mmCIF file of C-alpha atoms in Angstrom:
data_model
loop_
_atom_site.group_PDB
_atom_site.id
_atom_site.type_symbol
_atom_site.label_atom_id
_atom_site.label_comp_id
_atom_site.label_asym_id
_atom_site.label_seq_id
_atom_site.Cartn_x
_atom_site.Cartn_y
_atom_site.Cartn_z
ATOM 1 C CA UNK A 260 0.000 0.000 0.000
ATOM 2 C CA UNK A 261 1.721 3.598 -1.089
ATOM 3 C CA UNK A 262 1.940 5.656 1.862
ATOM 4 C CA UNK A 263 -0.606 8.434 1.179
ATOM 5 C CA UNK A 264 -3.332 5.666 0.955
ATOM 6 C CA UNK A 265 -2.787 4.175 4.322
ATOM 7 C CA UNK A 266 -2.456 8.004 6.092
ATOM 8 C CA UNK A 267 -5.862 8.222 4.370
ATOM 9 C CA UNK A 268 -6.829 5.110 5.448
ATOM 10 C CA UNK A 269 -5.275 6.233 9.306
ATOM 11 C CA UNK A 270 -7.549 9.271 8.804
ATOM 12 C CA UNK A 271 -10.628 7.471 8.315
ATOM 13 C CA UNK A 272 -10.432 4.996 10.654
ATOM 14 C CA UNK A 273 -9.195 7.706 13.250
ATOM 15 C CA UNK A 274 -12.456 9.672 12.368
ATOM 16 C CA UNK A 275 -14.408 6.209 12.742
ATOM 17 C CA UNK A 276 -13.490 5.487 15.970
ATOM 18 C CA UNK A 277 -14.416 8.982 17.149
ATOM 19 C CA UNK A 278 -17.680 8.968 15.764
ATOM 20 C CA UNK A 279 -18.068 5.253 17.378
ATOM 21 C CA UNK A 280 -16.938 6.903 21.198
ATOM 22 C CA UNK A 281 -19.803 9.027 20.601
ATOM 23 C CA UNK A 282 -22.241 6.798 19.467
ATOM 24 C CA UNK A 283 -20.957 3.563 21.249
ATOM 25 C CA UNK A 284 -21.100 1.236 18.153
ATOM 26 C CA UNK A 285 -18.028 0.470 17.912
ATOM 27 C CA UNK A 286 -18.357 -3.150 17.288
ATOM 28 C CA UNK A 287 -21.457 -2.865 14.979
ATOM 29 C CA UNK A 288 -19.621 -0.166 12.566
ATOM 30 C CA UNK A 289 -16.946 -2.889 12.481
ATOM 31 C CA UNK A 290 -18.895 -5.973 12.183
ATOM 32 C CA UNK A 291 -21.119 -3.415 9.268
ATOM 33 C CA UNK A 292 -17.880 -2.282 7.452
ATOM 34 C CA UNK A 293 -16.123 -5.183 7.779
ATOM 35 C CA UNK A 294 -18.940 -7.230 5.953
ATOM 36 C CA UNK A 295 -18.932 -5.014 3.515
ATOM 37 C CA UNK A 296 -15.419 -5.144 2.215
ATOM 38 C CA UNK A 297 -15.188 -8.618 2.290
ATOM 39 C CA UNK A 298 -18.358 -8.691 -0.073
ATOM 40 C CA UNK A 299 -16.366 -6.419 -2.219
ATOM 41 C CA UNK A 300 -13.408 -8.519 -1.949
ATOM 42 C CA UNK A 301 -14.989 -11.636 -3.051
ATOM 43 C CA UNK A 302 -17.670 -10.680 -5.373
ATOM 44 C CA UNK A 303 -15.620 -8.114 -8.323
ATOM 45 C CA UNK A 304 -18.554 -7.090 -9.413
ATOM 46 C CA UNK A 305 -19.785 -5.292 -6.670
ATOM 47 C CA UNK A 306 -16.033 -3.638 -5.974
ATOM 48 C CA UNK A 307 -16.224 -2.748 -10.581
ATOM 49 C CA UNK A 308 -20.287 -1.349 -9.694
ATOM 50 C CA UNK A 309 -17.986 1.014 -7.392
ATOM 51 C CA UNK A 310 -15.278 2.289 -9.262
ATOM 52 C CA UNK A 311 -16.182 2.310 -12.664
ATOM 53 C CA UNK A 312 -15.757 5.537 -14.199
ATOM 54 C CA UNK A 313 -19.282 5.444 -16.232
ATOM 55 C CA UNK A 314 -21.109 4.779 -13.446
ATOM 56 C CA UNK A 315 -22.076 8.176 -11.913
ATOM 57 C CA UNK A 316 -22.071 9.779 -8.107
ATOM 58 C CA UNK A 317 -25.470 9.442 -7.965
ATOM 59 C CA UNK A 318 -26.567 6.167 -9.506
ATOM 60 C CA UNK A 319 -23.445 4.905 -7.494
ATOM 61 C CA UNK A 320 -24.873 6.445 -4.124
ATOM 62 C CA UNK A 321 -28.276 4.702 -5.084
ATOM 63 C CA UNK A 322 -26.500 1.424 -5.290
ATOM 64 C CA UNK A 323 -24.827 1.645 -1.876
ATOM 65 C CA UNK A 324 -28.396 2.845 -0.579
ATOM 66 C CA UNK A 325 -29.871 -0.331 -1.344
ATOM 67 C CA UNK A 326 -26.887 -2.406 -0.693
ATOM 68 C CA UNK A 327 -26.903 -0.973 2.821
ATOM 69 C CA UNK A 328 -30.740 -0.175 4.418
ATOM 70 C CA UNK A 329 -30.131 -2.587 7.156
ATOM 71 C CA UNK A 330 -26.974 -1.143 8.536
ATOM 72 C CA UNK A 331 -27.025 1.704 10.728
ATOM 73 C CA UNK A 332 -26.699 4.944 9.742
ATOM 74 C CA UNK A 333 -22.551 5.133 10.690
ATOM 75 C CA UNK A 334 -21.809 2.606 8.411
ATOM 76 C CA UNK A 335 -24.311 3.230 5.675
ATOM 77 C CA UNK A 336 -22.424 7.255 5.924
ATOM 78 C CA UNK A 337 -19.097 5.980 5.701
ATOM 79 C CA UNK A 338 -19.501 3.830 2.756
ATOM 80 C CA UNK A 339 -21.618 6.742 1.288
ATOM 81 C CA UNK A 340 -18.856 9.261 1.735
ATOM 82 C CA UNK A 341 -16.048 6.597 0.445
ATOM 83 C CA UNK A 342 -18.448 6.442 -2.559
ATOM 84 C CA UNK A 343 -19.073 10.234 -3.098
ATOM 85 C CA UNK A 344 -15.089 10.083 -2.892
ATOM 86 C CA UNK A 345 -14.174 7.507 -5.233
ATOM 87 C CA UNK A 346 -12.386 5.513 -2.166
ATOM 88 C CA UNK A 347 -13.784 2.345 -2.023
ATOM 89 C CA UNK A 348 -10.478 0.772 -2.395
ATOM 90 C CA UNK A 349 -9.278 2.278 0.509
ATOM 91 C CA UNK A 350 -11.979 0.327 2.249
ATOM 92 C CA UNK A 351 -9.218 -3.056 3.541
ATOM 93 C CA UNK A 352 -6.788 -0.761 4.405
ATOM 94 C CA UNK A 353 -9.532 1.001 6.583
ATOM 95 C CA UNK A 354 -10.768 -1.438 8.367
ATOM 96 C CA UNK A 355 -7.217 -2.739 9.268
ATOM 97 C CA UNK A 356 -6.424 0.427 10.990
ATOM 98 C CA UNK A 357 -10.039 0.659 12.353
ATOM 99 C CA UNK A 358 -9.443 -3.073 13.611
ATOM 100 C CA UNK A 359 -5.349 -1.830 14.927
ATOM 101 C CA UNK A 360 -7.182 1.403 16.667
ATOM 102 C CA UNK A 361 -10.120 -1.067 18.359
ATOM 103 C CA UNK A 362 -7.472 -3.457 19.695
ATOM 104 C CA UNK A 363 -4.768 -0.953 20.986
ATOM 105 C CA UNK A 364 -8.085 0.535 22.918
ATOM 106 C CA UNK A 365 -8.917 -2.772 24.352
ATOM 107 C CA UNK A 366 -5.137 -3.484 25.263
ATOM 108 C CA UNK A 367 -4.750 -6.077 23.039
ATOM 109 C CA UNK A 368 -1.415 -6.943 20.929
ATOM 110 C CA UNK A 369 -0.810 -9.430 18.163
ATOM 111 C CA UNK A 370 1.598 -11.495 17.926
ATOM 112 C CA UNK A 371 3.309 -14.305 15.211
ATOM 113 C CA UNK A 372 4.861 -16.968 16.822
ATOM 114 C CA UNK A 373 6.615 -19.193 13.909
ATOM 115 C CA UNK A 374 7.405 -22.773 14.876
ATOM 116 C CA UNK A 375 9.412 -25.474 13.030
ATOM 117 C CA UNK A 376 6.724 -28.078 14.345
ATOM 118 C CA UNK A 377 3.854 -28.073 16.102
ATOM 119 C CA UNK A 378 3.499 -26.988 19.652
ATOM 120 C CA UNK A 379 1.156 -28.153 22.185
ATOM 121 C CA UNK A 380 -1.924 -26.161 23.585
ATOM 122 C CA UNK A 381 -0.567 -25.902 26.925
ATOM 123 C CA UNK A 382 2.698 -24.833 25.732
ATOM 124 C CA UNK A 383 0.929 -22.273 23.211
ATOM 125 C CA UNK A 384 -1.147 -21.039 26.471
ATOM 126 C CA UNK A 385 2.463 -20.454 28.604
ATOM 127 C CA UNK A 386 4.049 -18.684 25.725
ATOM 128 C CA UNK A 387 0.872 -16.364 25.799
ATOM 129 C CA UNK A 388 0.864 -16.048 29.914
ATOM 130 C CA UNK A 389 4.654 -14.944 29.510
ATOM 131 C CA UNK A 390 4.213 -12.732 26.552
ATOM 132 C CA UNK A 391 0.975 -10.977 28.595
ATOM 133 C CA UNK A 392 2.830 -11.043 31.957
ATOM 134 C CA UNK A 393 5.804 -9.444 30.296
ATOM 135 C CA UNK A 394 4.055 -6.761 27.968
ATOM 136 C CA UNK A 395 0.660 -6.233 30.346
ATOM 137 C CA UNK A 396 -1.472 -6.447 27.311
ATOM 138 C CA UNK A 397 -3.696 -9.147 26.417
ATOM 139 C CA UNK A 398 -1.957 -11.456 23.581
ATOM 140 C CA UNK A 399 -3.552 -12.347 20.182
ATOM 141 C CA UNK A 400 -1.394 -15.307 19.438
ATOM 142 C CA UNK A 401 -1.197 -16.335 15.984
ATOM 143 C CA UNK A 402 0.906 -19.942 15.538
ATOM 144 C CA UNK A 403 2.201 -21.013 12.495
ATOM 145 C CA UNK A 404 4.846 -23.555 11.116
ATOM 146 C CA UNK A 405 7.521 -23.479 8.866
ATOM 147 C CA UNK A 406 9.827 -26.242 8.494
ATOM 148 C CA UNK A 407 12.527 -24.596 7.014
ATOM 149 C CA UNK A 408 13.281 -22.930 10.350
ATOM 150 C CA UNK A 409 14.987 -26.448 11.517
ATOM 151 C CA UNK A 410 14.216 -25.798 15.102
ATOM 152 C CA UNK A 411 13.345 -23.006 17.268
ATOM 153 C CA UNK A 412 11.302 -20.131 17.186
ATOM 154 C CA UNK A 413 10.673 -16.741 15.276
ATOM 155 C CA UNK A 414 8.045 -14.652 17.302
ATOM 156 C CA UNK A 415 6.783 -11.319 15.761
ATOM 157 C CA UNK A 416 5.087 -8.760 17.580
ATOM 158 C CA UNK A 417 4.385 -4.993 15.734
ATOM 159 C CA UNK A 418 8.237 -4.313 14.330
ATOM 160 C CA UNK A 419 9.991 -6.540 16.618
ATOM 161 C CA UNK A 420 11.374 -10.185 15.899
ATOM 162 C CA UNK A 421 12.866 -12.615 18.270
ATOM 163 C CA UNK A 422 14.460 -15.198 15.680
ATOM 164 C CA UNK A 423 15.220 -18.343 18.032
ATOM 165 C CA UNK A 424 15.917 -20.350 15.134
ATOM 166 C CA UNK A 425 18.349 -22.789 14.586
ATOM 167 C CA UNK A 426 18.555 -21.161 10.906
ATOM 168 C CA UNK A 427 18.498 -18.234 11.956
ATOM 169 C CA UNK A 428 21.482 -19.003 14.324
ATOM 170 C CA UNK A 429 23.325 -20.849 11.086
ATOM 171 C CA UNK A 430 22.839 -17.780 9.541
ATOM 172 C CA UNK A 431 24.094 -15.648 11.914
ATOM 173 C CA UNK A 432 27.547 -18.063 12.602
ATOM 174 C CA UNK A 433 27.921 -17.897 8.770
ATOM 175 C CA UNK A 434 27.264 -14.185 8.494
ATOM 176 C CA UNK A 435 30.670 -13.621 10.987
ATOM 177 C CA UNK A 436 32.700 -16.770 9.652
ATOM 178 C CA UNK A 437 32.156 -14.366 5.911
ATOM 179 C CA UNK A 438 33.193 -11.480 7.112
ATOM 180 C CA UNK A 439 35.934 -12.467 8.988
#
């Protein structure tokens, strides 16, 4: 994403959550908008009825109207100004701020924790007790695997990495055997 889309997208989802203090609906603009760009996402047509140039404002406003009489009127303004705008596509990158901005309010981090093989629940529920003791914020644990690691660990959490991997080791012991 170029960097003038995702301050726009900061914006909006800034101005969002605002609106949403006021209100209180935070978690029904989300559930609303969310919905919505996924439908966009996996049906083309409706993201082309959007942004085609030869569709106008106003037949494109009338579209969203009837594409959105059930949600409340937050959500159904949002979309409408995105629409007015001609920034539906900023719609994702939106909601993944709006969805950042929600969880930073309720305390909540995410994290990647990248395995060479699987771990066990319990073990995946110590790793989180640490990681919350440690940071006092709730954890959002995400576990994958990748093989290629050997053994050990990579966890990710916002821009830091803790690479506990044997490969990543390797790597590191053949980084200063080069440049000796």
């Amino acid at each position: 994403m170029k960097t003038d889309e995702k301050a726009s997208a900061t914006q909006y989802a800034n101005a969002i959550l605002q609106l949403t203090d006021e209100s209180g609906d935070a978690r029904t603009v989300f559930t609303n908008l969310e919905a919505f760009s996924r439908a966009m996402k996996f049906s083309p047509e409706i993201a082309v009825l959007f942004k085609h140039p030869a569709i106008s404002a106003p037949a494109r406003v009338k579209l969203l109207e009837e594409a959105t009489k059930d949600m409340d009127k937050l959500s159904h303004r949002v979309l409408e100004l995105l629409c007015e705008r001609r920034q539906m596509n900023l719609l994702p990158a939106i909601m993944e701020e709006f969805y950042e901005l929600l969880r930073s309010r309720q305390n909540i981090v995410k994290a990647q924790l990248i395995c060479a093989e699987e771990i066990a629940e319990d073990e995946k529920n110590s790793i989180i007790e640490k990681l919350s003791h440690r940071l006092n914020k709730k954890i959002d644990l995400n576990v994958s695997i990748d093989k290629s690691l050997i053994g050990g660990y990579i966890l990710k959490i916002k821009d830091q990495v803790i690479d506990g991997s044997l490969k990543g080791r390797l790597n590191s012991i053949e980084k200063s055997l080069l440049s000796v």
